[in-house]
PDB file of C-alpha atoms in Angstrom:
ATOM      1  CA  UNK A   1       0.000   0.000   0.000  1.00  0.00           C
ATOM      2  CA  UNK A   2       1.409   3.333  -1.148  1.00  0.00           C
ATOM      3  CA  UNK A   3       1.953   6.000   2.021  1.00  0.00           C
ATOM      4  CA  UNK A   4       1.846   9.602   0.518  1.00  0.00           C
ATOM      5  CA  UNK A   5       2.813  12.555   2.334  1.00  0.00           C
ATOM      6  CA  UNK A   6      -0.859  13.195   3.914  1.00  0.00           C
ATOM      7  CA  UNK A   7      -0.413   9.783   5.221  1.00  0.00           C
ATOM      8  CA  UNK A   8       2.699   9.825   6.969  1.00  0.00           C
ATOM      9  CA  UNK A   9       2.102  13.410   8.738  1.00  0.00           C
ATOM     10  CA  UNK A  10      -1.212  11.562   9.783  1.00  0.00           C
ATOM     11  CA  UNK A  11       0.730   8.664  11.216  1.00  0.00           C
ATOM     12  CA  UNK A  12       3.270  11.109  13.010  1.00  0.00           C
ATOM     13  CA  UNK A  13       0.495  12.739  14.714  1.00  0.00           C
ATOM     14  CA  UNK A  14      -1.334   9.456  15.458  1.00  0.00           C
ATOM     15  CA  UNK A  15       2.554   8.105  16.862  1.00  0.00           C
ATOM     16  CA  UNK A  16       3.058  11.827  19.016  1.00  0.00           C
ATOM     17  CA  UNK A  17      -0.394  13.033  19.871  1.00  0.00           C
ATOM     18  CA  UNK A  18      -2.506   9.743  20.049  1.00  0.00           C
ATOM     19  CA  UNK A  19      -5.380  11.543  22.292  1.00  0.00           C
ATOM     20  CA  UNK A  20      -6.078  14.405  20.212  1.00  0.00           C
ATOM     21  CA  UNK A  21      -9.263  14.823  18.233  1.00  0.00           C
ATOM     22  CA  UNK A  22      -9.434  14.162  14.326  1.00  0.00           C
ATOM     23  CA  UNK A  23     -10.856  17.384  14.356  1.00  0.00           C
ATOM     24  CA  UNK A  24      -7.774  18.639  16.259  1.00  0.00           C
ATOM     25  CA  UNK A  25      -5.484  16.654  13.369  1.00  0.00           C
ATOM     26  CA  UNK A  26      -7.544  18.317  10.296  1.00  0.00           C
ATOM     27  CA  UNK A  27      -7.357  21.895  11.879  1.00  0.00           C
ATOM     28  CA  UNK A  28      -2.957  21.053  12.708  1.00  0.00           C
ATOM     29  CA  UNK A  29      -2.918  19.512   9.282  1.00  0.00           C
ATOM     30  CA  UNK A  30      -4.830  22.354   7.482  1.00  0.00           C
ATOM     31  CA  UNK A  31      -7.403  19.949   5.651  1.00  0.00           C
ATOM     32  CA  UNK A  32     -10.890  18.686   5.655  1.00  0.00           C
ATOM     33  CA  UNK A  33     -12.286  16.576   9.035  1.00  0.00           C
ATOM     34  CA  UNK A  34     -13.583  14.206   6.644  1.00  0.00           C
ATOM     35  CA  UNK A  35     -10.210  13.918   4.647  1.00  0.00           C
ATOM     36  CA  UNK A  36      -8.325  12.862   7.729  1.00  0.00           C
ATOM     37  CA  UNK A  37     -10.983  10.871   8.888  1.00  0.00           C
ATOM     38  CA  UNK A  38     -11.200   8.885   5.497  1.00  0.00           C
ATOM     39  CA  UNK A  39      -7.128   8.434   5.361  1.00  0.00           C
ATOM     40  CA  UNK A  40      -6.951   6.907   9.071  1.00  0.00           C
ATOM     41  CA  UNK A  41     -10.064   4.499   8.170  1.00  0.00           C
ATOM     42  CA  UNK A  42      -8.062   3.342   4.788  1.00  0.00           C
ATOM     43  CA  UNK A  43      -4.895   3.030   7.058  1.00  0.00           C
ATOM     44  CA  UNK A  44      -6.870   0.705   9.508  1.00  0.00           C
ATOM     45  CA  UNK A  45      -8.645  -1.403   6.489  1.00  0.00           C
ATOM     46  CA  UNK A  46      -5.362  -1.387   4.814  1.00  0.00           C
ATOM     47  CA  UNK A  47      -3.426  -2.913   7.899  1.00  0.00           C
ATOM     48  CA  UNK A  48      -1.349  -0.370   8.372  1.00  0.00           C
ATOM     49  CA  UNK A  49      -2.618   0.904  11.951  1.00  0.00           C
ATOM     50  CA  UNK A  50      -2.935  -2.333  13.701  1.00  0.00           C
ATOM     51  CA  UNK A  51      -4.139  -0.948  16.989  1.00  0.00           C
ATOM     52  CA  UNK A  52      -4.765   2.153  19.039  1.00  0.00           C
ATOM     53  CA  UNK A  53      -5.077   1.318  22.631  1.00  0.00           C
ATOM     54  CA  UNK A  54      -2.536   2.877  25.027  1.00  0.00           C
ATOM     55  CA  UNK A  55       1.059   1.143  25.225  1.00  0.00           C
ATOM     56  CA  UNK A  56       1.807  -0.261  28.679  1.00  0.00           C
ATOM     57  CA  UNK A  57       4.967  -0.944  30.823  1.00  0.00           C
ATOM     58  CA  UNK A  58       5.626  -4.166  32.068  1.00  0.00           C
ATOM     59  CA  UNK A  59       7.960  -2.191  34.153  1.00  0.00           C
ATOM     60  CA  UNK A  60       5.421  -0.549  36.058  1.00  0.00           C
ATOM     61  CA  UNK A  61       3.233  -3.132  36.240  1.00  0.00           C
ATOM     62  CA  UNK A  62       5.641  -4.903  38.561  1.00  0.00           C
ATOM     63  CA  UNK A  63       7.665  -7.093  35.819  1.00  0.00           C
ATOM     64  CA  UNK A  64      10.757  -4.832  35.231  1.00  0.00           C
ATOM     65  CA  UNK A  65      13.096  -7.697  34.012  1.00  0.00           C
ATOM     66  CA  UNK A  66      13.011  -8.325  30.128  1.00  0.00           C
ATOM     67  CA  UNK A  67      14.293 -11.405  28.411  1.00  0.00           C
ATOM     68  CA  UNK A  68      14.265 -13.038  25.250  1.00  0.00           C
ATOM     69  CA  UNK A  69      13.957 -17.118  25.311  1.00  0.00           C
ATOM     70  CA  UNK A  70      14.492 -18.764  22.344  1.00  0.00           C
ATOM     71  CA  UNK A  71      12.802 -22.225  22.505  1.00  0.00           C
ATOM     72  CA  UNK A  72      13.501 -25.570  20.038  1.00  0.00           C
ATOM     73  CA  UNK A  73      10.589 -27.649  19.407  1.00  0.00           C
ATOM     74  CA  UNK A  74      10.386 -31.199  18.352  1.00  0.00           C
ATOM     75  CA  UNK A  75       9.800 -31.379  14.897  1.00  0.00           C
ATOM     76  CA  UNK A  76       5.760 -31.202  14.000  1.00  0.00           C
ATOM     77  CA  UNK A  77       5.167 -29.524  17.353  1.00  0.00           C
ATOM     78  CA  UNK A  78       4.910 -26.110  16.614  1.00  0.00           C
ATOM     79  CA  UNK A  79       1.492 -25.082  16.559  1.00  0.00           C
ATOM     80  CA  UNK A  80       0.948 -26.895  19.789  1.00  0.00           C
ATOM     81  CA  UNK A  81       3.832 -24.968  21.845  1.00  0.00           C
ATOM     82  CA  UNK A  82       2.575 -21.580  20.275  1.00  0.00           C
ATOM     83  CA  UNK A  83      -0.735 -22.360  21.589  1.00  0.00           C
ATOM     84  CA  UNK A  84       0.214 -23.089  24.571  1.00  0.00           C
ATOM     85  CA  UNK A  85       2.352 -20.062  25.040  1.00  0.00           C
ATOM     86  CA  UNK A  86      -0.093 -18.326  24.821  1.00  0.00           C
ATOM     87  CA  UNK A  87      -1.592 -19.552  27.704  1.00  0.00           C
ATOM     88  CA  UNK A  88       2.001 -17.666  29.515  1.00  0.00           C
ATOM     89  CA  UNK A  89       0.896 -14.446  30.866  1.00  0.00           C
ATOM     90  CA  UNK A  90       4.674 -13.523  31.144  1.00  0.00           C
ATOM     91  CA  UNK A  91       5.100 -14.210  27.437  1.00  0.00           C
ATOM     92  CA  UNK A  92       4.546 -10.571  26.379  1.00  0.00           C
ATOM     93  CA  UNK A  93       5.537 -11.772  22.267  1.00  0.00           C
ATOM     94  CA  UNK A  94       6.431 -14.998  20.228  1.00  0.00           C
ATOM     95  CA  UNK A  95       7.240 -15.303  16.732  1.00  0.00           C
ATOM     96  CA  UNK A  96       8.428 -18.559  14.742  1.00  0.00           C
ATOM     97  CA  UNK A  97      12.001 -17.801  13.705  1.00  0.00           C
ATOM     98  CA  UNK A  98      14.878 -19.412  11.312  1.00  0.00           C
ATOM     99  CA  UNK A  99      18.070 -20.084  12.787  1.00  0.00           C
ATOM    100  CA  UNK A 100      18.858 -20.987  16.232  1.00  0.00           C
ATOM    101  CA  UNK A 101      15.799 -22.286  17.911  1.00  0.00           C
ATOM    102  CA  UNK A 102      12.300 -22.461  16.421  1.00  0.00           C
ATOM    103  CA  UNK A 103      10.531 -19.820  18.268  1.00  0.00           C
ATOM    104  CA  UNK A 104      11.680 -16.568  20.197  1.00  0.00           C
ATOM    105  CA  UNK A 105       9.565 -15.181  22.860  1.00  0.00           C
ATOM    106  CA  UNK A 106       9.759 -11.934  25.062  1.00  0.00           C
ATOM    107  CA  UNK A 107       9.406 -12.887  28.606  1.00  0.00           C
ATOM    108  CA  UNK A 108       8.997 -10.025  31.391  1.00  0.00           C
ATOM    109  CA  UNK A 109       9.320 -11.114  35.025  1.00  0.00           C
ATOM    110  CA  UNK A 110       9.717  -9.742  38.773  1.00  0.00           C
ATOM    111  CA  UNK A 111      13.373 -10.407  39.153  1.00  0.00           C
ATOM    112  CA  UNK A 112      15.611 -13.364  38.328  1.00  0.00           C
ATOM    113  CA  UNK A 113      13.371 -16.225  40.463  1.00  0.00           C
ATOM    114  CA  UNK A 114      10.704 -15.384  38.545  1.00  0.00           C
ATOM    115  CA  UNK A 115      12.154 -15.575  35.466  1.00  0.00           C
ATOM    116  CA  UNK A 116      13.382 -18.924  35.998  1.00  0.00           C
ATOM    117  CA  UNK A 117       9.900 -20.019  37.117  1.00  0.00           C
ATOM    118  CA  UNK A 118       8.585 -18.941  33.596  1.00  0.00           C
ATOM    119  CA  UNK A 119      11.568 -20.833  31.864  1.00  0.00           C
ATOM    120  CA  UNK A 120      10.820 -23.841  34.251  1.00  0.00           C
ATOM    121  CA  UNK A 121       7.189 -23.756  33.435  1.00  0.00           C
ATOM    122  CA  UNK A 122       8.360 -23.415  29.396  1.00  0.00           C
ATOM    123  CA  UNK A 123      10.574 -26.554  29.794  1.00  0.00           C
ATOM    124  CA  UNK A 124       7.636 -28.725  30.963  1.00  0.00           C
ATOM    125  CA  UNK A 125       5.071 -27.782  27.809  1.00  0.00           C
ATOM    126  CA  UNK A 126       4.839 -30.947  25.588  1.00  0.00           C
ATOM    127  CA  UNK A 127       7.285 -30.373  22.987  1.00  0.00           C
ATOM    128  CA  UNK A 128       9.565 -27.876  23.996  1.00  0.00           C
ATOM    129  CA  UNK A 129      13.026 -29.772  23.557  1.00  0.00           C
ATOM    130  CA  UNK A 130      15.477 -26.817  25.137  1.00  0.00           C
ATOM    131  CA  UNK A 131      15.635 -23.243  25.653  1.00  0.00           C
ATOM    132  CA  UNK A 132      18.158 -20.613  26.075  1.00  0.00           C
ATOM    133  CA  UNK A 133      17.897 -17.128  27.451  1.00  0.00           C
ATOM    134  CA  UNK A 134      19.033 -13.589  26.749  1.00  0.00           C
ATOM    135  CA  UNK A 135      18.760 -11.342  29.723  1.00  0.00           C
ATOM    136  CA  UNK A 136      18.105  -7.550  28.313  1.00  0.00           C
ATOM    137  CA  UNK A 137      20.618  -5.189  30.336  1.00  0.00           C
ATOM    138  CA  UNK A 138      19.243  -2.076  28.757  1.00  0.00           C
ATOM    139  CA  UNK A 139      16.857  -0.400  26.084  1.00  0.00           C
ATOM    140  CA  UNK A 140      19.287   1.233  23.721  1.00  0.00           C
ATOM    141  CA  UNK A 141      16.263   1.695  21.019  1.00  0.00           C
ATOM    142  CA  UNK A 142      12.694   1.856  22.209  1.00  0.00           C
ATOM    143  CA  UNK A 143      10.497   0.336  19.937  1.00  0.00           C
ATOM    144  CA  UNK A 144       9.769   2.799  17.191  1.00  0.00           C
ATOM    145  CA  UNK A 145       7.851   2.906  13.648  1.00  0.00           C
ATOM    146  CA  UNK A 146       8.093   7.068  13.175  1.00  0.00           C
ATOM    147  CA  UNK A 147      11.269   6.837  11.252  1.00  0.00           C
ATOM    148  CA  UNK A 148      10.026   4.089   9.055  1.00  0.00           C
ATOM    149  CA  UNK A 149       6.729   5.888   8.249  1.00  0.00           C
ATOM    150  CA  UNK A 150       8.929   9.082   7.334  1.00  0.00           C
ATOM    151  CA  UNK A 151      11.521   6.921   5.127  1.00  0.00           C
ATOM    152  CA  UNK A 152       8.159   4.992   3.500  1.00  0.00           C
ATOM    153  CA  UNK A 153       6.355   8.297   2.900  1.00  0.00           C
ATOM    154  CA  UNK A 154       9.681   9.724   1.240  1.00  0.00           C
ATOM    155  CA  UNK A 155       9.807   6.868  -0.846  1.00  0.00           C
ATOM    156  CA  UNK A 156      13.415   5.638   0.322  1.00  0.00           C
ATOM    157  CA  UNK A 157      12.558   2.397   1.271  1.00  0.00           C
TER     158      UNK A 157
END
């Protein structure tokens, strides 16, 4: 789907100033109510905004520890052990993945006991074969999509 320059100052207010009016937008944006309103629903139908509930912290909600478990599968036991990940309140993400390991989750915990915990209770799942853990020290990029709106809209990527 082709993101013209409308779209991505749209987007950039939608990323910086999610509580403001459409109204709000049209009058910052110096263009019709009705024109904003009918980009953002084409954004939505066209996948592009995927959600627009508030973004939470696991850190404030008592689980400031952040790691990444990759997890290896026996062979034709996939689906199962993503189902029943999902069934992991502590597993915040999980995506299949090439390479080493068959799936990688994002795991937030209390501290380092709890952690373990959630890696003992992943080891026990029916098919899980192995896992092995990356501790996150530090966020040295928080997770951001501005830039590649901006890049898209310029038509550099």
């Amino acid at each position: 789907m082709a993101v013209d320059e409308l779209d991505t100052r749209i987007l950039r207010l939608l990323i910086e100033q999610p509580r403001t009016s459409v109204r709000e937008y049209a009058r910052i944006l110096g263009v019709a109510r009705g024109t904003v309103q009918a980009r953002i629903d084409r954004l939505e139908r066209d996948g592009v905004i995927t959600a627009t509930g508030p973004v939470l912290s696991p850190a404030a909600l008592g689980h400031p520890v952040l790691a990444f478990v990759h997890i290896e599968v026996t062979q034709g036991h996939l689906d199962e052990v993503g189902d029943a990940l999902a069934g992991v309140p502590e597993i915040v993400e999980a995506f299949s993945i090439t390479g080493g390991g068959d799936l990688l989750t994002r795991v937030v915990a209390r501290d380092a006991g709890h952690l373990e915990d959630v890696i003992q209770r992943l080891i026990q799942l029916p098919g899980v074969v192995r896992t092995r853990t990356e501790i996150a020290l530090r966020e040295r990029v928080a997770h951001r999509l501005l830039p590649l709106v901006e890049a898209v809209g310029r038509g550099s990527t």
